[in-house]
PDB file of C-alpha atoms in Angstrom:
ATOM      1  CA  MET A 237      73.185  51.756 -46.879  1.00  0.00           C
ATOM      2  CA  LYS A 238      71.812  50.148 -49.769  1.00  0.00           C
ATOM      3  CA  ARG A 239      68.751  49.500 -47.864  1.00  0.00           C
ATOM      4  CA  ILE A 240      68.027  53.165 -47.120  1.00  0.00           C
ATOM      5  CA  LYS A 241      68.841  54.382 -50.727  1.00  0.00           C
ATOM      6  CA  LEU A 242      66.230  52.060 -51.630  1.00  0.00           C
ATOM      7  CA  THR A 243      63.991  53.117 -48.985  1.00  0.00           C
ATOM      8  CA  ILE A 244      64.378  56.633 -50.126  1.00  0.00           C
ATOM      9  CA  GLY A 245      64.324  55.653 -53.881  1.00  0.00           C
ATOM     10  CA  ILE A 246      60.486  53.916 -53.334  1.00  0.00           C
ATOM     11  CA  LEU A 247      59.637  56.687 -51.073  1.00  0.00           C
ATOM     12  CA  PHE A 248      60.427  59.364 -53.963  1.00  0.00           C
ATOM     13  CA  ILE A 249      58.586  57.253 -56.323  1.00  0.00           C
ATOM     14  CA  LEU A 250      55.484  56.870 -54.304  1.00  0.00           C
ATOM     15  CA  ILE A 251      55.795  60.859 -53.579  1.00  0.00           C
ATOM     16  CA  GLY A 252      55.662  61.535 -57.064  1.00  0.00           C
ATOM     17  CA  LEU A 253      52.931  58.974 -57.924  1.00  0.00           C
ATOM     18  CA  SER A 254      50.668  60.640 -55.621  1.00  0.00           C
ATOM     19  CA  PHE A 255      51.596  64.160 -57.088  1.00  0.00           C
ATOM     20  CA  ILE A 256      50.772  62.822 -60.375  1.00  0.00           C
ATOM     21  CA  GLY A 257      47.560  60.925 -59.304  1.00  0.00           C
ATOM     22  CA  TYR A 258      45.893  63.259 -57.129  1.00  0.00           C
ATOM     23  CA  PRO A 259      45.380  65.822 -59.817  1.00  0.00           C
ATOM     24  CA  LEU A 260      44.158  62.859 -62.156  1.00  0.00           C
ATOM     25  CA  TYR A 261      41.953  61.776 -59.087  1.00  0.00           C
ATOM     26  CA  TYR A 262      40.267  65.163 -58.444  1.00  0.00           C
ATOM     27  CA  GLN A 263      39.876  65.763 -62.131  1.00  0.00           C
ATOM     28  CA  TRP A 264      37.916  62.367 -62.521  1.00  0.00           C
ATOM     29  CA  SER A 265      35.550  62.998 -59.522  1.00  0.00           C
ATOM     30  CA  GLN A 266      34.826  66.721 -60.859  1.00  0.00           C
ATOM     31  CA  SER A 267      33.859  65.110 -64.012  1.00  0.00           C
ATOM     32  CA  GLN A 268      31.719  62.761 -62.427  1.00  0.00           C
ATOM     33  CA  GLU A 269      29.863  65.205 -59.927  1.00  0.00           C
ATOM     34  CA  ILE A 270      29.557  67.160 -63.435  1.00  0.00           C
ATOM     35  CA  ASP A 271      28.065  64.462 -65.221  1.00  0.00           C
ATOM     36  CA  GLU A 272      25.641  63.689 -62.568  1.00  0.00           C
ATOM     37  CA  LEU A 273      24.621  67.370 -62.414  1.00  0.00           C
ATOM     38  CA  THR A 274      24.167  67.312 -66.054  1.00  0.00           C
ATOM     39  CA  SER A 275      22.279  64.494 -65.992  1.00  0.00           C
ATOM     40  CA  ALA A 276      19.826  65.722 -63.348  1.00  0.00           C
ATOM     41  CA  ILE A 277      19.190  68.679 -65.167  1.00  0.00           C
ATOM     42  CA  HIS A 278      18.606  66.512 -68.682  1.00  0.00           C
ATOM     43  CA  ALA A 279      15.902  64.804 -66.363  1.00  0.00           C
ATOM     44  CA  ILE A 280      13.964  67.853 -66.216  1.00  0.00           C
ATOM     45  CA  SER A 281      11.406  68.411 -69.126  1.00  0.00           C
ATOM     46  CA  THR A 282       7.557  68.859 -69.361  1.00  0.00           C
ATOM     47  CA  GLY A 283       6.766  65.787 -66.836  1.00  0.00           C
ATOM     48  CA  GLU A 284       4.646  63.279 -67.795  1.00  0.00           C
ATOM     49  CA  GLU A 285       1.537  62.165 -65.794  1.00  0.00           C
ATOM     50  CA  PHE A 286       1.934  59.218 -63.691  1.00  0.00           C
ATOM     51  CA  ASP A 287      -0.503  56.792 -62.006  1.00  0.00           C
ATOM     52  CA  ASN A 288      -0.287  57.235 -58.026  1.00  0.00           C
ATOM     53  CA  ALA A 289      -0.459  53.595 -57.619  1.00  0.00           C
ATOM     54  CA  THR A 290       2.573  53.232 -59.695  1.00  0.00           C
ATOM     55  CA  VAL A 291       5.068  55.009 -57.332  1.00  0.00           C
ATOM     56  CA  ALA A 292       7.711  52.768 -55.727  1.00  0.00           C
ATOM     57  CA  PRO A 293       6.942  52.375 -51.863  1.00  0.00           C
ATOM     58  CA  GLU A 294      10.274  54.125 -51.097  1.00  0.00           C
ATOM     59  CA  LEU A 295       9.249  57.161 -52.680  1.00  0.00           C
ATOM     60  CA  LYS A 296       5.651  57.091 -50.996  1.00  0.00           C
ATOM     61  CA  GLU A 297       7.564  56.431 -47.910  1.00  0.00           C
ATOM     62  CA  GLU A 298      10.022  59.537 -48.173  1.00  0.00           C
ATOM     63  CA  ILE A 299       6.788  61.906 -49.277  1.00  0.00           C
ATOM     64  CA  GLU A 300       5.025  60.850 -45.852  1.00  0.00           C
ATOM     65  CA  LYS A 301       7.936  61.435 -43.945  1.00  0.00           C
ATOM     66  CA  GLY A 302       8.172  64.770 -45.607  1.00  0.00           C
ATOM     67  CA  VAL A 303      11.527  66.088 -44.174  1.00  0.00           C
ATOM     68  CA  LEU A 304      11.606  69.121 -46.520  1.00  0.00           C
ATOM     69  CA  HIS A 305       8.940  71.330 -48.400  1.00  0.00           C
ATOM     70  CA  LEU A 306       8.887  74.146 -50.309  1.00  0.00           C
ATOM     71  CA  LYS A 307       6.537  76.614 -50.353  1.00  0.00           C
ATOM     72  CA  ILE A 308       6.057  79.765 -52.907  1.00  0.00           C
ATOM     73  CA  PRO A 309       2.970  81.586 -51.517  1.00  0.00           C
ATOM     74  CA  THR A 310       2.291  83.913 -54.442  1.00  0.00           C
ATOM     75  CA  ILE A 311       1.815  80.818 -56.849  1.00  0.00           C
ATOM     76  CA  ASP A 312       0.265  78.682 -54.218  1.00  0.00           C
ATOM     77  CA  LEU A 313       2.841  76.284 -54.240  1.00  0.00           C
ATOM     78  CA  HIS A 314       3.519  73.638 -51.139  1.00  0.00           C
ATOM     79  CA  GLN A 315       5.551  70.624 -52.179  1.00  0.00           C
ATOM     80  CA  PRO A 316       7.714  67.803 -50.684  1.00  0.00           C
ATOM     81  CA  ILE A 317      11.122  67.689 -51.513  1.00  0.00           C
ATOM     82  CA  LEU A 318      12.857  64.167 -51.991  1.00  0.00           C
ATOM     83  CA  SER A 319      16.298  63.598 -51.792  1.00  0.00           C
ATOM     84  CA  LYS A 320      17.436  62.659 -55.320  1.00  0.00           C
ATOM     85  CA  THR A 321      16.821  63.746 -58.626  1.00  0.00           C
ATOM     86  CA  ASN A 322      15.997  61.155 -61.622  1.00  0.00           C
ATOM     87  CA  LYS A 323      12.911  60.407 -63.857  1.00  0.00           C
ATOM     88  CA  ASN A 324      11.283  58.522 -61.509  1.00  0.00           C
ATOM     89  CA  THR A 325      11.869  60.753 -58.397  1.00  0.00           C
ATOM     90  CA  LEU A 326      10.806  64.129 -60.682  1.00  0.00           C
ATOM     91  CA  ASN A 327       7.672  62.561 -61.845  1.00  0.00           C
ATOM     92  CA  VAL A 328       6.356  62.515 -58.006  1.00  0.00           C
ATOM     93  CA  ALA A 329       8.034  65.565 -56.544  1.00  0.00           C
ATOM     94  CA  LEU A 330      10.700  68.383 -56.465  1.00  0.00           C
ATOM     95  CA  THR A 331      13.935  66.890 -55.934  1.00  0.00           C
ATOM     96  CA  GLN A 332      17.240  68.012 -54.470  1.00  0.00           C
ATOM     97  CA  ILE A 333      19.821  68.270 -57.520  1.00  0.00           C
ATOM     98  CA  LYS A 334      22.907  68.032 -54.955  1.00  0.00           C
ATOM     99  CA  PRO A 335      23.349  65.161 -53.039  1.00  0.00           C
ATOM    100  CA  ASN A 336      23.973  65.892 -49.260  1.00  0.00           C
ATOM    101  CA  GLN A 337      22.633  69.617 -49.221  1.00  0.00           C
ATOM    102  CA  THR A 338      21.840  71.380 -46.144  1.00  0.00           C
ATOM    103  CA  PRO A 339      19.194  74.250 -46.156  1.00  0.00           C
ATOM    104  CA  GLY A 340      20.563  77.704 -45.133  1.00  0.00           C
ATOM    105  CA  LYS A 341      23.998  76.394 -46.617  1.00  0.00           C
ATOM    106  CA  GLY A 342      25.683  77.135 -49.971  1.00  0.00           C
ATOM    107  CA  ASN A 343      23.455  77.065 -53.019  1.00  0.00           C
ATOM    108  CA  PHE A 344      20.547  74.889 -52.194  1.00  0.00           C
ATOM    109  CA  THR A 345      19.194  73.336 -55.098  1.00  0.00           C
ATOM    110  CA  ILE A 346      15.626  71.983 -56.271  1.00  0.00           C
ATOM    111  CA  ALA A 347      14.537  70.641 -59.307  1.00  0.00           C
ATOM    112  CA  GLY A 348      11.126  69.775 -60.743  1.00  0.00           C
ATOM    113  CA  HIS A 349       8.922  69.080 -63.722  1.00  0.00           C
ATOM    114  CA  ARG A 350       7.039  72.135 -65.221  1.00  0.00           C
ATOM    115  CA  SER A 351       3.771  69.771 -65.508  1.00  0.00           C
ATOM    116  CA  LEU A 352       1.216  70.387 -67.987  1.00  0.00           C
ATOM    117  CA  LYS A 353      -1.076  69.896 -65.039  1.00  0.00           C
ATOM    118  CA  ASP A 354      -1.746  73.270 -63.030  1.00  0.00           C
ATOM    119  CA  GLY A 355      -0.578  73.736 -59.745  1.00  0.00           C
ATOM    120  CA  ARG A 356       1.472  70.496 -60.215  1.00  0.00           C
ATOM    121  CA  HIS A 357       5.148  70.577 -59.150  1.00  0.00           C
ATOM    122  CA  PHE A 358       6.801  73.489 -61.106  1.00  0.00           C
ATOM    123  CA  ASN A 359       3.885  74.666 -63.286  1.00  0.00           C
ATOM    124  CA  ARG A 360       3.548  77.797 -62.360  1.00  0.00           C
ATOM    125  CA  LEU A 361       7.380  78.673 -61.372  1.00  0.00           C
ATOM    126  CA  PRO A 362       7.744  81.153 -64.648  1.00  0.00           C
ATOM    127  CA  ASN A 363       5.197  83.370 -62.937  1.00  0.00           C
ATOM    128  CA  VAL A 364       7.135  84.214 -59.650  1.00  0.00           C
ATOM    129  CA  GLN A 365       8.543  87.984 -59.804  1.00  0.00           C
ATOM    130  CA  LYS A 366      11.800  89.262 -58.366  1.00  0.00           C
ATOM    131  CA  GLY A 367      11.440  90.086 -54.728  1.00  0.00           C
ATOM    132  CA  GLU A 368       9.195  87.480 -53.730  1.00  0.00           C
ATOM    133  CA  THR A 369       9.656  85.083 -51.158  1.00  0.00           C
ATOM    134  CA  VAL A 370      10.328  81.230 -51.219  1.00  0.00           C
ATOM    135  CA  ILE A 371      10.361  79.290 -48.225  1.00  0.00           C
ATOM    136  CA  LEU A 372      12.363  75.862 -47.785  1.00  0.00           C
ATOM    137  CA  VAL A 373      10.954  74.136 -44.633  1.00  0.00           C
ATOM    138  CA  ASP A 374      12.699  71.756 -42.748  1.00  0.00           C
ATOM    139  CA  ASP A 375      11.581  70.463 -39.522  1.00  0.00           C
ATOM    140  CA  ASN A 376      11.211  73.023 -37.367  1.00  0.00           C
ATOM    141  CA  THR A 377      13.087  75.879 -39.419  1.00  0.00           C
ATOM    142  CA  LYS A 378      11.804  77.689 -42.478  1.00  0.00           C
ATOM    143  CA  TYR A 379      14.454  79.341 -44.489  1.00  0.00           C
ATOM    144  CA  HIS A 380      12.778  82.323 -46.034  1.00  0.00           C
ATOM    145  CA  TYR A 381      14.731  83.220 -49.611  1.00  0.00           C
ATOM    146  CA  LYS A 382      14.200  86.392 -51.668  1.00  0.00           C
ATOM    147  CA  ILE A 383      14.059  85.763 -55.437  1.00  0.00           C
ATOM    148  CA  THR A 384      16.930  88.106 -56.810  1.00  0.00           C
ATOM    149  CA  LYS A 385      17.481  86.526 -60.403  1.00  0.00           C
ATOM    150  CA  ILE A 386      14.985  85.012 -63.133  1.00  0.00           C
ATOM    151  CA  PHE A 387      16.800  83.556 -66.255  1.00  0.00           C
ATOM    152  CA  GLU A 388      17.041  80.994 -68.874  1.00  0.00           C
ATOM    153  CA  VAL A 389      19.852  78.606 -69.415  1.00  0.00           C
ATOM    154  CA  GLU A 390      20.893  75.455 -71.688  1.00  0.00           C
ATOM    155  CA  PRO A 391      20.771  72.153 -69.772  1.00  0.00           C
ATOM    156  CA  GLU A 392      24.357  72.051 -70.009  1.00  0.00           C
ATOM    157  CA  GLU A 393      24.924  75.003 -67.808  1.00  0.00           C
ATOM    158  CA  THR A 394      25.422  73.506 -64.534  1.00  0.00           C
ATOM    159  CA  ASP A 395      27.506  76.335 -62.982  1.00  0.00           C
ATOM    160  CA  VAL A 396      24.220  78.254 -61.981  1.00  0.00           C
ATOM    161  CA  LEU A 397      24.217  74.846 -59.605  1.00  0.00           C
ATOM    162  CA  THR A 398      27.458  75.589 -57.928  1.00  0.00           C
ATOM    163  CA  ASP A 399      27.879  77.359 -54.294  1.00  0.00           C
ATOM    164  CA  VAL A 400      28.951  81.105 -54.136  1.00  0.00           C
ATOM    165  CA  LYS A 401      31.428  81.895 -51.668  1.00  0.00           C
ATOM    166  CA  GLU A 402      29.750  83.839 -48.985  1.00  0.00           C
ATOM    167  CA  LYS A 403      26.201  83.361 -49.884  1.00  0.00           C
ATOM    168  CA  GLN A 404      23.473  81.095 -48.961  1.00  0.00           C
ATOM    169  CA  LEU A 405      21.335  80.537 -52.168  1.00  0.00           C
ATOM    170  CA  ILE A 406      18.405  78.867 -53.410  1.00  0.00           C
ATOM    171  CA  THR A 407      18.389  77.886 -56.765  1.00  0.00           C
ATOM    172  CA  LEU A 408      14.910  76.357 -58.340  1.00  0.00           C
ATOM    173  CA  VAL A 409      15.252  74.694 -62.132  1.00  0.00           C
ATOM    174  CA  THR A 410      12.667  73.606 -64.139  1.00  0.00           C
ATOM    175  CA  CYS A 411      12.134  73.556 -68.313  1.00  0.00           C
ATOM    176  CA  THR A 412      10.719  76.040 -70.398  1.00  0.00           C
ATOM    177  CA  ALA A 413       7.401  75.522 -72.282  1.00  0.00           C
ATOM    178  CA  THR A 414       9.152  73.890 -74.829  1.00  0.00           C
ATOM    179  CA  GLY A 415      11.699  71.647 -72.827  1.00  0.00           C
ATOM    180  CA  ARG A 416      14.606  72.833 -74.284  1.00  0.00           C
ATOM    181  CA  ASP A 417      16.105  75.091 -72.226  1.00  0.00           C
ATOM    182  CA  ARG A 418      15.931  75.659 -68.244  1.00  0.00           C
ATOM    183  CA  ILE A 419      14.275  78.034 -66.260  1.00  0.00           C
ATOM    184  CA  ILE A 420      16.119  79.218 -63.239  1.00  0.00           C
ATOM    185  CA  VAL A 421      14.551  81.178 -60.353  1.00  0.00           C
ATOM    186  CA  GLN A 422      17.405  81.996 -57.672  1.00  0.00           C
ATOM    187  CA  GLY A 423      17.058  83.479 -54.443  1.00  0.00           C
ATOM    188  CA  GLU A 424      19.049  84.798 -51.454  1.00  0.00           C
ATOM    189  CA  LEU A 425      18.300  83.983 -47.870  1.00  0.00           C
ATOM    190  CA  VAL A 426      17.052  86.632 -45.905  1.00  0.00           C
ATOM    191  CA  GLU A 427      15.706  85.121 -42.666  1.00  0.00           C
ATOM    192  CA  THR A 428      15.835  81.791 -40.851  1.00  0.00           C
ATOM    193  CA  LYS A 429      12.858  81.265 -38.329  1.00  0.00           C
ATOM    194  CA  GLU A 430      12.710  78.536 -35.773  1.00  0.00           C
ATOM    195  CA  GLY A 431       9.379  76.554 -34.978  1.00  0.00           C
TER     196      GLY A 431
END
């Protein structure tokens, strides 16, 4: 009987600890994700020019594989998208802000330097207009998004990167000319084409 009471007591303690521990773990993991998103947004600035010879071999390989590309016909943009956002990757290409994104699902987020060189990265992104088309190309599929919003936020405002229930979005992020704030261009998925 004592053994059963002891076992039940230990079981209740473990259940109680899990009720306390889970919210703490969840809060910690959310904090980590917010910190990563904030760091990614802070990494976006006017951009520095780089010497192509100094690009890390693994980045060159990822660019050459070219799994994802972004096209914005109205500003003659056709750029590869790397899978991770940090200062090194932002210097060579557009980058995915959130890890493990799937094109056509949720809010697909892409960062790019504003760049001082015309036509490079998101240099001309501020020239796009509502209603224009953004195309995300993944292997044999093209995801067409219609631009619905263009606005500015402070670097700490990461809520623009979260998924919106029952909407398939694309969110493009670059800095303003001063580098102080971020320009957000957001579009909704309107068409998916195979091939």
